[in-house]
Amino acid sequence: MKINHLTSAEENLMRLFWKLESFYLKDIMEQHPEPKPHQNTVSTYLKILVEKGYLSTEKEGRIFRYNVLVPFEEYRKFLLKELSHNFFHNSGKEILSFLIHEKLISQEDMKDLNLNIEIKPFKVKEEFEYANEVLNPKKDKKKDKDKKKKKKKDQEK
């Protein structure tokens, strides 16, 4: 089964549909939080999601019953693989490193997952040193020369 990308509006509706699993249009209108969209808007999105393969329809008299075809876990897996491919060179290590450095995963989370990786904080000071080298290369070189001269003098004494 090929999964297609969803717009943010489609994704928001799908979150409701994943909770309901099987539903009628009236169920959506009742369950949707305020401000409720117009019924024609919801009908249009339902049609699009059927065309994209996320929902199926069963005609029951004059109305349609909708069923979710793509489970939430499958869509989440699809999004994570896309994210990995587009931003992390398909590297789980890069994703984990990013999560750690952005503090989106804690040392306790790592222990819960039985991962024995020690989270070390970034050295913020070094980042500023690199920035100073770029912004003021002549000043830094002059300081380095002065430091070297002092060391030589101290060694000669």
Short mmCIF file of C-alpha atoms in Angstrom, two decimals, residues 1-156:
data_model
loop_
_atom_site.label_atom_id
_atom_site.label_comp_id
_atom_site.label_asym_id
_atom_site.label_seq_id
_atom_site.Cartn_x
_atom_site.Cartn_y
_atom_site.Cartn_z
CA MET A 1 0.00 0.00 0.00
CA LYS A 2 1.46 3.36 -1.07
CA ILE A 3 0.94 6.16 1.40
CA ASN A 4 0.64 9.71 0.07
CA HIS A 5 1.39 12.96 1.85
CA LEU A 6 -1.46 14.76 3.61
CA THR A 7 -2.01 18.48 3.91
CA SER A 8 -2.23 19.84 7.46
CA ALA A 9 -6.03 20.13 7.16
CA GLU A 10 -6.30 16.52 5.93
CA GLU A 11 -4.02 15.37 8.72
CA ASN A 12 -6.11 17.17 11.36
CA LEU A 13 -9.26 15.46 10.10
CA MET A 14 -7.49 12.09 9.93
CA ARG A 15 -6.62 12.40 13.62
CA LEU A 16 -10.33 12.48 14.35
CA PHE A 17 -10.99 9.64 11.88
CA TRP A 18 -8.31 7.45 13.48
CA LYS A 19 -10.14 7.80 16.80
CA LEU A 20 -13.49 6.92 15.24
CA GLU A 21 -12.18 4.20 12.83
CA SER A 22 -15.60 3.80 11.18
CA PHE A 23 -18.07 6.69 10.91
CA TYR A 24 -20.72 8.65 9.05
CA LEU A 25 -20.56 12.31 8.07
CA LYS A 26 -22.90 13.20 10.93
CA ASP A 27 -20.49 11.53 13.40
CA ILE A 28 -17.71 13.83 12.22
CA MET A 29 -19.88 16.90 12.54
CA GLU A 30 -20.81 15.90 16.11
CA GLN A 31 -17.25 15.00 17.18
CA HIS A 32 -15.37 17.87 15.53
CA PRO A 33 -14.33 20.57 18.02
CA GLU A 34 -15.46 24.19 17.66
CA PRO A 35 -15.34 26.01 15.32
CA LYS A 36 -16.97 23.29 13.27
CA PRO A 37 -16.30 23.33 9.52
CA HIS A 38 -19.19 23.45 7.08
CA GLN A 39 -20.59 20.05 6.12
CA ASN A 40 -19.68 20.62 2.43
CA THR A 41 -16.05 21.27 3.42
CA VAL A 42 -15.89 18.01 5.37
CA SER A 43 -17.54 16.15 2.45
CA THR A 44 -14.89 17.51 0.08
CA TYR A 45 -12.08 16.36 2.39
CA LEU A 46 -13.70 12.93 2.74
CA LYS A 47 -13.77 12.60 -1.05
CA ILE A 48 -10.09 13.61 -1.29
CA LEU A 49 -9.07 11.17 1.45
CA VAL A 50 -10.96 8.35 -0.31
CA GLU A 51 -9.10 9.21 -3.55
CA LYS A 52 -5.77 9.23 -1.69
CA GLY A 53 -6.53 5.79 -0.27
CA TYR A 54 -6.83 6.75 3.39
CA LEU A 55 -10.56 5.99 3.63
CA SER A 56 -13.00 3.60 2.03
CA THR A 57 -16.75 4.01 1.62
CA GLU A 58 -19.71 1.68 2.00
CA LYS A 59 -23.06 2.87 0.75
CA GLU A 60 -25.82 2.21 3.26
CA GLY A 61 -29.08 3.37 1.73
CA ARG A 62 -28.67 7.03 0.87
CA ILE A 63 -25.63 7.69 3.08
CA PHE A 64 -22.01 6.57 3.13
CA ARG A 65 -20.16 4.88 5.94
CA TYR A 66 -16.43 5.69 5.95
CA ASN A 67 -13.72 3.33 7.19
CA VAL A 68 -10.06 4.12 7.86
CA LEU A 69 -7.74 2.15 5.58
CA VAL A 70 -4.36 3.53 6.68
CA PRO A 71 -3.76 2.97 10.40
CA PHE A 72 -2.20 5.76 12.45
CA GLU A 73 0.95 3.68 13.10
CA GLU A 74 1.49 3.18 9.35
CA TYR A 75 1.17 6.91 8.69
CA ARG A 76 3.53 7.73 11.56
CA LYS A 77 6.07 5.24 10.22
CA PHE A 78 5.76 6.81 6.76
CA LEU A 79 6.37 10.31 8.16
CA LEU A 80 9.37 9.20 10.22
CA LYS A 81 10.96 7.48 7.21
CA GLU A 82 10.39 10.61 5.10
CA LEU A 83 11.92 12.77 7.82
CA SER A 84 14.89 10.44 8.13
CA HIS A 85 15.45 10.37 4.39
CA ASN A 86 15.03 14.11 3.78
CA PHE A 87 16.85 15.54 6.80
CA PHE A 88 19.05 12.87 8.40
CA HIS A 89 20.57 10.91 5.48
CA ASN A 90 18.58 7.80 6.52
CA SER A 91 20.67 7.65 9.70
CA GLY A 92 19.02 6.63 12.95
CA LYS A 93 22.22 7.71 14.70
CA GLU A 94 21.81 11.27 13.36
CA ILE A 95 18.17 11.34 14.49
CA LEU A 96 19.07 10.13 17.99
CA SER A 97 21.94 12.59 18.22
CA PHE A 98 19.63 15.42 17.20
CA LEU A 99 17.01 14.38 19.78
CA ILE A 100 19.65 14.27 22.50
CA HIS A 101 21.26 17.59 21.65
CA GLU A 102 17.91 19.37 21.32
CA LYS A 103 16.92 17.89 24.70
CA LEU A 104 13.91 16.13 23.20
CA ILE A 105 15.03 12.91 24.86
CA SER A 106 16.39 12.74 28.41
CA GLN A 107 18.84 10.50 30.22
CA GLU A 108 15.84 8.87 31.97
CA ASP A 109 14.21 8.18 28.58
CA MET A 110 17.42 6.51 27.48
CA LYS A 111 17.43 4.34 30.60
CA ASP A 112 13.78 3.40 30.01
CA LEU A 113 14.76 2.27 26.50
CA ASN A 114 17.73 0.32 27.93
CA LEU A 115 20.16 2.44 25.93
CA ASN A 116 23.45 2.89 27.73
CA ILE A 117 24.44 6.21 26.23
CA GLU A 118 25.64 9.04 28.42
CA ILE A 119 24.21 12.39 27.39
CA LYS A 120 26.91 15.03 27.48
CA PRO A 121 26.00 18.71 27.28
CA PHE A 122 27.19 20.81 24.36
CA LYS A 123 30.19 23.01 24.98
CA VAL A 124 28.62 26.38 24.32
CA LYS A 125 31.88 28.19 24.95
CA GLU A 126 33.54 26.53 21.94
CA GLU A 127 30.75 27.68 19.64
CA PHE A 128 31.48 31.29 20.61
CA GLU A 129 35.20 30.75 20.07
CA TYR A 130 34.50 29.56 16.51
CA ALA A 131 32.27 32.58 15.95
CA ASN A 132 35.03 34.91 17.16
CA GLU A 133 37.52 33.30 14.77
CA VAL A 134 35.19 33.98 11.90
CA LEU A 135 34.18 37.48 12.98
CA ASN A 136 37.59 38.71 14.17
CA PRO A 137 40.29 36.53 12.60
CA LYS A 138 43.11 39.12 12.88
CA LYS A 139 42.53 39.86 16.56
CA ASP A 140 42.53 36.17 17.49
CA LYS A 141 45.73 35.50 15.55
CA LYS A 142 47.42 38.42 17.27
CA LYS A 143 46.36 37.11 20.68
CA ASP A 144 47.69 33.64 19.80
CA LYS A 145 51.06 35.10 18.78
CA ASP A 146 51.28 37.07 22.01
CA LYS A 147 50.51 33.93 24.04
CA LYS A 148 53.21 31.97 22.18
CA LYS A 149 55.78 34.68 22.82
CA LYS A 150 54.96 34.68 26.55
CA LYS A 151 55.32 30.90 26.71
CA LYS A 152 58.73 31.05 25.01
CA LYS A 153 59.92 33.75 27.40
CA ASP A 154 58.69 31.74 30.39
CA GLN A 155 60.45 28.60 29.11
CA GLU A 156 63.73 30.48 28.57
#
